[in-house]
Coordinates of C-alpha atoms in Angstrom, one line a residue:
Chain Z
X1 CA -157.6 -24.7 82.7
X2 CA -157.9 -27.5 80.1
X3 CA -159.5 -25.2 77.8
X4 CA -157.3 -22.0 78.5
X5 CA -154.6 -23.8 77.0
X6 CA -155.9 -25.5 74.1
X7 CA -153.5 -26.4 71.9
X8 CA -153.4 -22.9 69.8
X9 CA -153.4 -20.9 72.3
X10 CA -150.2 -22.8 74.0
X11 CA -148.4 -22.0 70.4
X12 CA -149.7 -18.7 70.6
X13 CA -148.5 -18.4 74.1
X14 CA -144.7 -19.9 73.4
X15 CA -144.2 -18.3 69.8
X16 CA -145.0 -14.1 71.8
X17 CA -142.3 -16.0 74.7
X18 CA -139.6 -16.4 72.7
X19 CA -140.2 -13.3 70.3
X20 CA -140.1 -11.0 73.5
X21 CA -136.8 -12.8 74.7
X22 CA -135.6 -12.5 71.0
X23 CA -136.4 -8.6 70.9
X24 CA -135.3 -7.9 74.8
X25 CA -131.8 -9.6 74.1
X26 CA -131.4 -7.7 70.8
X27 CA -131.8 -4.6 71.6
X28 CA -129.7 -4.8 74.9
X29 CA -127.2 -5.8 73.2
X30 CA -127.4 -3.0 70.4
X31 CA -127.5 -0.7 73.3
X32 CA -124.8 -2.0 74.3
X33 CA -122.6 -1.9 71.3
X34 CA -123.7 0.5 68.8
X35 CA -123.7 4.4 69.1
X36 CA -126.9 5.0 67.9
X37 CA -129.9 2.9 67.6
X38 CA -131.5 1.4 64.7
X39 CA -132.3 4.3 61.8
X40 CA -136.6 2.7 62.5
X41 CA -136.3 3.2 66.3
X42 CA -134.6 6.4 66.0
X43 CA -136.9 7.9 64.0
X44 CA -140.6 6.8 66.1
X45 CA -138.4 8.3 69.2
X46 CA -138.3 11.5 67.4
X47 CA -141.9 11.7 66.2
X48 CA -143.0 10.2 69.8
X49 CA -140.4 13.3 71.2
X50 CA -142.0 16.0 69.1
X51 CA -145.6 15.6 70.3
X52 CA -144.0 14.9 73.9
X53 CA -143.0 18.9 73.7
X54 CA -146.8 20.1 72.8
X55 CA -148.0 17.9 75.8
X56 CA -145.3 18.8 78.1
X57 CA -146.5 22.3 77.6
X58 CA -149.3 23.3 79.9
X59 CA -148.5 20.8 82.3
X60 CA -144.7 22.2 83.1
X61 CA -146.7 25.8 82.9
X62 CA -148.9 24.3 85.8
X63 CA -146.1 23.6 87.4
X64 CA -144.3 26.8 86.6
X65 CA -147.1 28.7 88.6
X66 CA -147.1 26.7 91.6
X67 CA -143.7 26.4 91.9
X68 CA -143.4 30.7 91.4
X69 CA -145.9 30.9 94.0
X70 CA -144.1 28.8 97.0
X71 CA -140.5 30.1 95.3
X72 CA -142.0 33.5 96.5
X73 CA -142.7 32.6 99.9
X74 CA -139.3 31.6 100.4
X75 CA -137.6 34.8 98.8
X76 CA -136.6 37.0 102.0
X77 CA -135.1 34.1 103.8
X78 CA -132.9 33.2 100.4
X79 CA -132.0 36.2 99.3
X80 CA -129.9 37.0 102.9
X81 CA -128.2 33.8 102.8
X82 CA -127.0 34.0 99.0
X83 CA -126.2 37.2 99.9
X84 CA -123.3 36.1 102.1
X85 CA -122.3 33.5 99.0
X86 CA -122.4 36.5 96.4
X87 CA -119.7 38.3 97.9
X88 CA -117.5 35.1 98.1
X89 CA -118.3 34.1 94.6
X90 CA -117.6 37.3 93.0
X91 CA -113.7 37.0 94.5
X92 CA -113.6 33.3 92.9
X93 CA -114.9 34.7 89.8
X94 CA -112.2 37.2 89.2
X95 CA -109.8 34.7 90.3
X96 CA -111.1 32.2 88.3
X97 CA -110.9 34.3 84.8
X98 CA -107.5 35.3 85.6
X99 CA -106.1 31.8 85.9
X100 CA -108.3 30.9 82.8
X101 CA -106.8 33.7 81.0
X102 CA -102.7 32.3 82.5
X103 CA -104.1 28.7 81.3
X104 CA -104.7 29.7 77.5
X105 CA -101.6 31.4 77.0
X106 CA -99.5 28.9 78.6
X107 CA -101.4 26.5 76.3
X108 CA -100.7 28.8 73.2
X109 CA -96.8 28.6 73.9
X110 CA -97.0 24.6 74.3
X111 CA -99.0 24.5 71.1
X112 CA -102.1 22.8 73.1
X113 CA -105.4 22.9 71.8
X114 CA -108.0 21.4 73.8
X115 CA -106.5 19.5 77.0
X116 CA -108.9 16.8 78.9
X117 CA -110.5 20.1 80.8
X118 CA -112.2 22.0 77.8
X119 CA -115.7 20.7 77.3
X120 CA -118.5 23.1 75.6
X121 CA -122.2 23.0 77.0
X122 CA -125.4 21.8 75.3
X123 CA -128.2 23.0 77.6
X124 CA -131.5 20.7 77.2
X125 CA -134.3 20.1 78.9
X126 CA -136.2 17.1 80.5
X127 CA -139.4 16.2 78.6
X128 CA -140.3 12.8 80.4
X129 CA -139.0 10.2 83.0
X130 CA -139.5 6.5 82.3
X131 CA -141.8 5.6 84.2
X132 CA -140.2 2.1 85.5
X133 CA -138.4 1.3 88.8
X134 CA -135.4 -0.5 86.9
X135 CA -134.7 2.5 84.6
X136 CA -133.7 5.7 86.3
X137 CA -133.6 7.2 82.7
X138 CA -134.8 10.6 81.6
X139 CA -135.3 11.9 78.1
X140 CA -134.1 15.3 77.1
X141 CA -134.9 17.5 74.0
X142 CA -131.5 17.5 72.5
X143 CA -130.2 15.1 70.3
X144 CA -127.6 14.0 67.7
X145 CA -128.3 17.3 65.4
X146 CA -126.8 19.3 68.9
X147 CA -124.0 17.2 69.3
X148 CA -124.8 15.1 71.6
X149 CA -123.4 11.6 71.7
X150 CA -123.7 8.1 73.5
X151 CA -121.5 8.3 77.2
X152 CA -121.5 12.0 77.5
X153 CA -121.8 13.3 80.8
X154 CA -124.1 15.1 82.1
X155 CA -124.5 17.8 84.8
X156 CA -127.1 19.4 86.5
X157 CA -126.5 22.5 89.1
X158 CA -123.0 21.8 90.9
X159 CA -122.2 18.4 89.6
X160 CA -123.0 15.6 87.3
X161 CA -125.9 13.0 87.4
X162 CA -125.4 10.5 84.7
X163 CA -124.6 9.4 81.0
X164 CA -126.1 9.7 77.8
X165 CA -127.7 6.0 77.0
X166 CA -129.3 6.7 73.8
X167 CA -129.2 9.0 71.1
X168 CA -132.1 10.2 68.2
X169 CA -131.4 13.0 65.9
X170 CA -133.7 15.1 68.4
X171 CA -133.8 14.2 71.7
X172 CA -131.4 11.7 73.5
X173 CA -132.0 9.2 77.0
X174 CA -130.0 10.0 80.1
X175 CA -129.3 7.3 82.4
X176 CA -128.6 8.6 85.8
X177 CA -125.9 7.7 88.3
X178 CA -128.8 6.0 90.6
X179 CA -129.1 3.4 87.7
X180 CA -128.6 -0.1 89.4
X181 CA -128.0 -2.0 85.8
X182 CA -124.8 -3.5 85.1
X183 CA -124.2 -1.5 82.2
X184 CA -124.3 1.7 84.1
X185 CA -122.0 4.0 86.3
X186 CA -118.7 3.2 85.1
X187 CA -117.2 7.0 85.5
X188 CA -113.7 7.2 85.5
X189 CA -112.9 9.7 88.9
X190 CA -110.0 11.3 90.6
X191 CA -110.0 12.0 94.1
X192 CA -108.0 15.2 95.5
X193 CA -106.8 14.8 99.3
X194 CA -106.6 17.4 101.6
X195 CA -103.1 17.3 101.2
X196 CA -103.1 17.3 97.5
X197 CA -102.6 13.9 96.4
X198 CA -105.1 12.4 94.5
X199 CA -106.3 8.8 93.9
X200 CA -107.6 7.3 90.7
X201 CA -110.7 4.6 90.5
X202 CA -114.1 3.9 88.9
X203 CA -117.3 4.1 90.5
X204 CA -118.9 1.2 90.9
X205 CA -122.8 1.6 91.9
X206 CA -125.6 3.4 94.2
X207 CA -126.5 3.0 97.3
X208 CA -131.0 3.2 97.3
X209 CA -130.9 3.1 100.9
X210 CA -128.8 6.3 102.0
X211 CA -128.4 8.1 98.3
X212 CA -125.3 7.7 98.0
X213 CA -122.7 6.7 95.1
X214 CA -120.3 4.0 95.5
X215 CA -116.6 3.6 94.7
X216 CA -115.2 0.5 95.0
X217 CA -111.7 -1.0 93.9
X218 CA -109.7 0.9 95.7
X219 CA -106.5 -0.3 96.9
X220 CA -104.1 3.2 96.9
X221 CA -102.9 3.8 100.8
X222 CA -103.6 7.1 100.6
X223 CA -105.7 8.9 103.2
X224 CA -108.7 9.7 102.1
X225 CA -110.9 11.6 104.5
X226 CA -114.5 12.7 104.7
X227 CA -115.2 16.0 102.4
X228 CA -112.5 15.7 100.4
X229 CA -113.6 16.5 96.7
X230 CA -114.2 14.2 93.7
X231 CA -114.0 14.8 90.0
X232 CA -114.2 12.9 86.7
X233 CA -110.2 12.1 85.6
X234 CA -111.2 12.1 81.9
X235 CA -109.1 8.9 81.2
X236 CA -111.1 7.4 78.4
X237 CA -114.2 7.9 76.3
X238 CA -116.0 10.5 75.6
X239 CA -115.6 12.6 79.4
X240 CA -114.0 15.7 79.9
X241 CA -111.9 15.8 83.0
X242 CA -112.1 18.2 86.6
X243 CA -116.3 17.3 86.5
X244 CA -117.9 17.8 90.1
X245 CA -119.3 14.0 91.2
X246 CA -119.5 15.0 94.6
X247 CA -117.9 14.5 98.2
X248 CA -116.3 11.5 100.3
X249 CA -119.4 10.9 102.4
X250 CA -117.1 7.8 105.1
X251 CA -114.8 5.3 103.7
X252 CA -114.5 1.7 104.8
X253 CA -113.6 -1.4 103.5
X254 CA -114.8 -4.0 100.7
X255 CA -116.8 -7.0 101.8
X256 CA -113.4 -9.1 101.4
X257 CA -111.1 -6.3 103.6
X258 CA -108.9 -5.9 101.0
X259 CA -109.4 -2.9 98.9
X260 CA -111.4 0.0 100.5
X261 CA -114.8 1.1 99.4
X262 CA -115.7 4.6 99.1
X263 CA -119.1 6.4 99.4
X264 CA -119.7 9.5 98.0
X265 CA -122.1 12.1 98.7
X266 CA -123.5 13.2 95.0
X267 CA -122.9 17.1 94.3
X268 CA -126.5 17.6 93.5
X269 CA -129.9 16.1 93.8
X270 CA -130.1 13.4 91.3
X271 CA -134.0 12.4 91.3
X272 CA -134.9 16.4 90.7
X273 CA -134.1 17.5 87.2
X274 CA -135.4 19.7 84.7
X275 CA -132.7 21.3 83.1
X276 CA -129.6 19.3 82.0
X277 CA -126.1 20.4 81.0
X278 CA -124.7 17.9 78.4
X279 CA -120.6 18.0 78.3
X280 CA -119.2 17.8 74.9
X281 CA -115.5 17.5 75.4
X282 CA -113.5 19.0 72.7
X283 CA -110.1 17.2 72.9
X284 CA -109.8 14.0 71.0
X285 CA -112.3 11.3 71.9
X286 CA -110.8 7.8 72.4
X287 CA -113.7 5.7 71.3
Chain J
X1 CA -169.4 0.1 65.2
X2 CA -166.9 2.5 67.0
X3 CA -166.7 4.3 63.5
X4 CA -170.2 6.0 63.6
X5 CA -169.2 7.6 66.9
X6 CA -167.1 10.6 68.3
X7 CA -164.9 7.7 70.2
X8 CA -163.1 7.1 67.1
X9 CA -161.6 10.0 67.3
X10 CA -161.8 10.2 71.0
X11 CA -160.1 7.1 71.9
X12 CA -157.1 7.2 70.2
X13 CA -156.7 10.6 71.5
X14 CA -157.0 9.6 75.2
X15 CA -154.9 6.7 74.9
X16 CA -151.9 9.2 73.6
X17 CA -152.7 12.2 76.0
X18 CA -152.4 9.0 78.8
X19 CA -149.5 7.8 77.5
X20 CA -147.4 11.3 77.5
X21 CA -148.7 12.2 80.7
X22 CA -147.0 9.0 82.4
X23 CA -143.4 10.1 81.3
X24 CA -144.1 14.4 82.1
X25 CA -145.7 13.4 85.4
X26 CA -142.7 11.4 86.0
X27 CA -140.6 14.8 84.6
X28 CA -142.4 17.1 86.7
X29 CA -142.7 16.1 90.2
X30 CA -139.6 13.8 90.7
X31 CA -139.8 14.4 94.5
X32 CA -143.3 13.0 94.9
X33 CA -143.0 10.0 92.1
X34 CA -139.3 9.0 92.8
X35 CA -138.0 9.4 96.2
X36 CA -135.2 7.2 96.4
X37 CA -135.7 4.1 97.4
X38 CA -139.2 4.4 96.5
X39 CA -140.5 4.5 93.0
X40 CA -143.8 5.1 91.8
X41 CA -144.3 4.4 88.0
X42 CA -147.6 5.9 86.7
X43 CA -149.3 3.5 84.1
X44 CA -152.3 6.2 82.9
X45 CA -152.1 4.6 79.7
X46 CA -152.9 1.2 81.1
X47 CA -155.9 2.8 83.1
X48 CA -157.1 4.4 79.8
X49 CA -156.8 0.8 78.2
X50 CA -158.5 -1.0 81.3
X51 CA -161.4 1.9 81.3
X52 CA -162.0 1.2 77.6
X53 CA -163.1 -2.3 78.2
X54 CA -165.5 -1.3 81.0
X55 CA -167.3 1.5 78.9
X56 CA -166.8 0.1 75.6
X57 CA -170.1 -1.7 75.7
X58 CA -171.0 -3.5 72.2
X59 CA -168.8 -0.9 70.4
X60 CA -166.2 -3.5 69.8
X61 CA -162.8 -1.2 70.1
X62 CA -159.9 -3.7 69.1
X63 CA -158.1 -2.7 72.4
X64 CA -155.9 -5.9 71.7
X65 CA -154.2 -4.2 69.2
X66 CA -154.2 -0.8 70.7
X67 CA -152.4 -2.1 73.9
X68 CA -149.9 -3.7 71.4
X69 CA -149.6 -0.3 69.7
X70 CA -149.3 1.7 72.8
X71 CA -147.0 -1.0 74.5
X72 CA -144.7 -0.6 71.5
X73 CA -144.0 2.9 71.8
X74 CA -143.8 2.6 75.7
X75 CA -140.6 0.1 75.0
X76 CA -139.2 2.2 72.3
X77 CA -140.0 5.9 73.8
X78 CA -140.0 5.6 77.5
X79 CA -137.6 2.2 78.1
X80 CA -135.3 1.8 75.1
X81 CA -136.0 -2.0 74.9
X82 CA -138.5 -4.0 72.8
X83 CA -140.5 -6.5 73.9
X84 CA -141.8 -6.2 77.2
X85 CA -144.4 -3.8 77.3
X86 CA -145.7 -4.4 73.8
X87 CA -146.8 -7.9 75.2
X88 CA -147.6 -7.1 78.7
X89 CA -150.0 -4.4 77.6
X90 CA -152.5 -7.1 75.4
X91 CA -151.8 -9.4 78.0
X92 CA -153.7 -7.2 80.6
X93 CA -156.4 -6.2 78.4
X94 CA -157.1 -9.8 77.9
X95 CA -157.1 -10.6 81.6
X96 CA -159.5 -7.5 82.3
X97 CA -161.6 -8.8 79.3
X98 CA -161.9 -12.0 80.8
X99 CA -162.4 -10.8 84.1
X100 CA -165.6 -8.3 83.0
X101 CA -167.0 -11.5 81.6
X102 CA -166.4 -13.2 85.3
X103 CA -168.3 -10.9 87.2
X104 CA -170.6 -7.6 87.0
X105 CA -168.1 -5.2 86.5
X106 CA -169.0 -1.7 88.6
X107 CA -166.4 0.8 90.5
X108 CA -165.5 -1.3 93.1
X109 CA -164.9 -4.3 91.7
X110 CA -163.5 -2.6 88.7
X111 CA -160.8 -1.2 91.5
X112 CA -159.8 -4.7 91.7
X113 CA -159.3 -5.7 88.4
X114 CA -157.2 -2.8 87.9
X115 CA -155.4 -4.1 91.4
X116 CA -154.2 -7.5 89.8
X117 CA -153.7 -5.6 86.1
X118 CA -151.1 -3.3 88.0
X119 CA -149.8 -6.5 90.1
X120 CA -149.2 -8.4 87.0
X121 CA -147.4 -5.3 84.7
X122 CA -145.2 -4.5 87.1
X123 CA -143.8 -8.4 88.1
X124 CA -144.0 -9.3 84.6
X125 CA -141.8 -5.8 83.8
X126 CA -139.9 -7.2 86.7
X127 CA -138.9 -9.9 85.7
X128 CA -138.1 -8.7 81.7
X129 CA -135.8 -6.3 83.4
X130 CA -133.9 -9.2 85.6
X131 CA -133.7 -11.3 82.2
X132 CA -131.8 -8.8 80.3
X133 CA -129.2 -7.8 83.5
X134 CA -130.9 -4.1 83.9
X135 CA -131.9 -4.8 87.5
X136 CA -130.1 -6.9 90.4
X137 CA -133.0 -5.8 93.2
X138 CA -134.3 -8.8 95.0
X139 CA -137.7 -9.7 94.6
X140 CA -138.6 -8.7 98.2
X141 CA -137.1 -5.3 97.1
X142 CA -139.5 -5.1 94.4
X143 CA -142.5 -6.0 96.5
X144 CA -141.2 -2.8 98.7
X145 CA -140.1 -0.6 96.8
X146 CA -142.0 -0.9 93.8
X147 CA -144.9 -2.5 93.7
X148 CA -146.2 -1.0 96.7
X149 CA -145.8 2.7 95.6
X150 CA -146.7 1.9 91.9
X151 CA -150.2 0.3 93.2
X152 CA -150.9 3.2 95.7
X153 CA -150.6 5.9 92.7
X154 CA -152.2 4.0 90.2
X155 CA -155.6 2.7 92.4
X156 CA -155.6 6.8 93.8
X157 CA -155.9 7.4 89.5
X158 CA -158.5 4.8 89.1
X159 CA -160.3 6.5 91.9
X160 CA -159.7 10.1 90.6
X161 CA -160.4 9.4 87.1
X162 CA -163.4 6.7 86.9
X163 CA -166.0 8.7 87.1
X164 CA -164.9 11.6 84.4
X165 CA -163.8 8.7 81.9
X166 CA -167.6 7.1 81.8
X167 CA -169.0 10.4 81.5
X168 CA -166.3 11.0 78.8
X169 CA -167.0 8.0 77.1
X170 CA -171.3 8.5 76.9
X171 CA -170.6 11.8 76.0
X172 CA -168.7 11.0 72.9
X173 CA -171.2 7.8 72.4
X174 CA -173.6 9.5 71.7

């Protein structure tokens, strides 16, 4: 042991200590604070990103086939049951445009241009998944030069998953709503009642054990009941409003008894992504 | 020495195929690698690394460096924050150094060199993560959660892939 730590080595050993403490606490705290990282960084993500597509190639193709091949075998069974949905979806549709169309010319009257709803879609898809237990992070193949920018939401299937955390000129990190860092999960939601009052609040972690996202700081007396529907409110940032989060799962109280806590059921399945909706919203950011 | 062989080419090569197969493998089968509360993170590069100091013989690769290199773009690419992997990645390649000195280094007791190398990247990653606030899970969490899965895919990779990297690496010797 004596000789391990000879005296050169024990400098050694301190100096690569406090340089990795050095680096770790800067560039937290530039991810914390600025909107892009540093112009060196940014650039070896993109190289790194480019060859990540060429490798990412025949192994998603792999996939592709065995993937088509079970899909197949579960064909007749799915295709009666959307069947039923179809129908239904079809009357929603129509609806849907026709209120859309009500919505824009009662905008044009008021002289609105883009209210908190309006948002415009940059599809991407996942290339990789940090491989670490402390960073549910994924990295997708659109960056800055599609728009994309730090805090913007993004969806996948029904509802949304997580937040932008990093942006390159070509492809951009996704931290996802099962994140347990502090930095993380800070959406701003409404929930809508049965009865059609709604409660503001912030959600405030993830449970691991039973998958489920957790809303805490809530001290409205309104009655909130299991399945009633939640959806970003768009108050601040970068996020549109009227985004799917998911459904009141039970309700309770905090660990203190005083404001109630709130766990939500997430609108899709968070861990399984491969193509990503990123929501640029078009009214007036506030950051 | 390694520049009169196919390995110089080879290596390098290996070591980024390994690297971008962690993060796709991750990307492609979410259900098997990260079912919540369970996460498995694939270190392939590391294996790569560890192999390259059991095969390299008296070819003298400066794997030091190499595991700096590859740890670096690990923190920059996969994590977004400097200075955890670029150390812990030399730091392993110096223990499994000075364990192939230890003892007579063969595919058993090669599996458990790679056993404390995995132990040690992902409690040393641990605690990075708890210094900068991106984790609150308690250590027994990690043990659990973790550590466990993250050990079970990456000894079932040593397994798998031991025998085609030596034949790899005599094939490109010579």
């Amino acid at each position: 042991m004596n000789k391990f730590f000879s005296n050169r080595r024990l400098v050694i050993v301190i100096v690569c200590l406090i340089v990795s403490f050095g680096l770790m606490s800067v560039s937290v705290a530039i991810r914390n604070k600025r909107s892009t990282p540093p112009l060196v960084q940014q650039f070896g993500n993109d190289v790194v990103g480019l060859v990540n597509r060429v490798v990412a190639w025949p192994v998603s193709g792999l996939k592709g086939s065995v993937t088509g091949f079970s899909d197949l075998m579960n064909t007749y069974q799915e295709n009666q049951r959307l069947k039923g949905q179809v129908q239904e979806l079809a009357q929603t549709k129509v609806h849907d445009q026709a209120v859309n169309q009500e919505n824009q010319k009662l905008k044009k009257e008021l002289k609105l241009n883009h209210s908190l709803t309006d948002y415009s879609p940059v599809t991407a898809n996942v290339i990789a998944r940090t491989p670490s237990a402390w960073q549910n992070q994924v990295i997708i193949d659109k960056g800055e030069a599609a728009g994309v920018k730090k805090n913007m939401p993004v969806l996948s299937g029904s509802g949304i998953v997580g937040r932008v955390s990093e942006v390159n000129r070509t492809n951009s990190k996704v931290e996802l709503l099962s994140n347990s860092s502090e930095s993380a999960n800070r959406f701003a939601v409404t929930i809508t009642t049965k009865s059609g009052k709604t409660v503001n609040g912030i959600l405030s972690g993830y449970n691991h054990d039973k998958n489920l996202i957790e809303m805490g700081n809530v001290t409205s007396k309104t009655k909130i009941q299991k399945g009633d529907k939640v959806a970003t409110s768009g108050l601040g940032g970068v996020m549109p409003a009227g985004l799917f989060v998911g459904k009141v799962a039970s309700t309770g109280t905090d660990n203190y008894g005083l404001a109630s806590k709130i766990s939500i059921k997430p609108a899709t399945n968070i861990s399984e992504l491969s193509v990503v909706t990123v929501a640029v919203r078009q009214a007036q950011t506030t950051n | 020495m390694l520049r009169v062989t196919k390995l110089r080419y080879g290596f390098p090569i290996g070591l980024l195929l390994f690297f971008y197969l962690d993060g796709i493998l991750g990307a492609a089968f979410p259900r098997q690698l990260f079912s919540a509360p369970y996460a498995m993170s694939s270190y392939l590069v590391v294996l790569w690394l560890v192999l390259s100091v059991f095969f390299e013989d008296e070819l003298q690769i400066p794997l030091t460096v190499w595991a700096a290199i590859a740890g670096g773009f690990f923190d920059v690419y996969y994590t977004g924050i400097w200075g955890i992997f670029v150390f812990v990645f030399p730091i392993v390649v110096a223990l499994t150094r000075a364990c192939y000195k230890a003892f007579p280094i063969n595919f058993l007791s090669g599996l458990l060199v790679y056993f404390i190398d995995i132990t040690v990247i992902c409690t040393l990653s641990y605690f990075g993560n708890l210094v900068v606030h991106m984790t609150s899970a308690s250590f027994a969490d990690m043990l659990v959660d973790s550590l466990a899965p993250t050990l079970a895919y990456n000894l079932a990779a040593y397994v798998i892939l031991y025998f085609p990297v030596q034949w790899l690496f005599n094939r490109l010797r010579n």
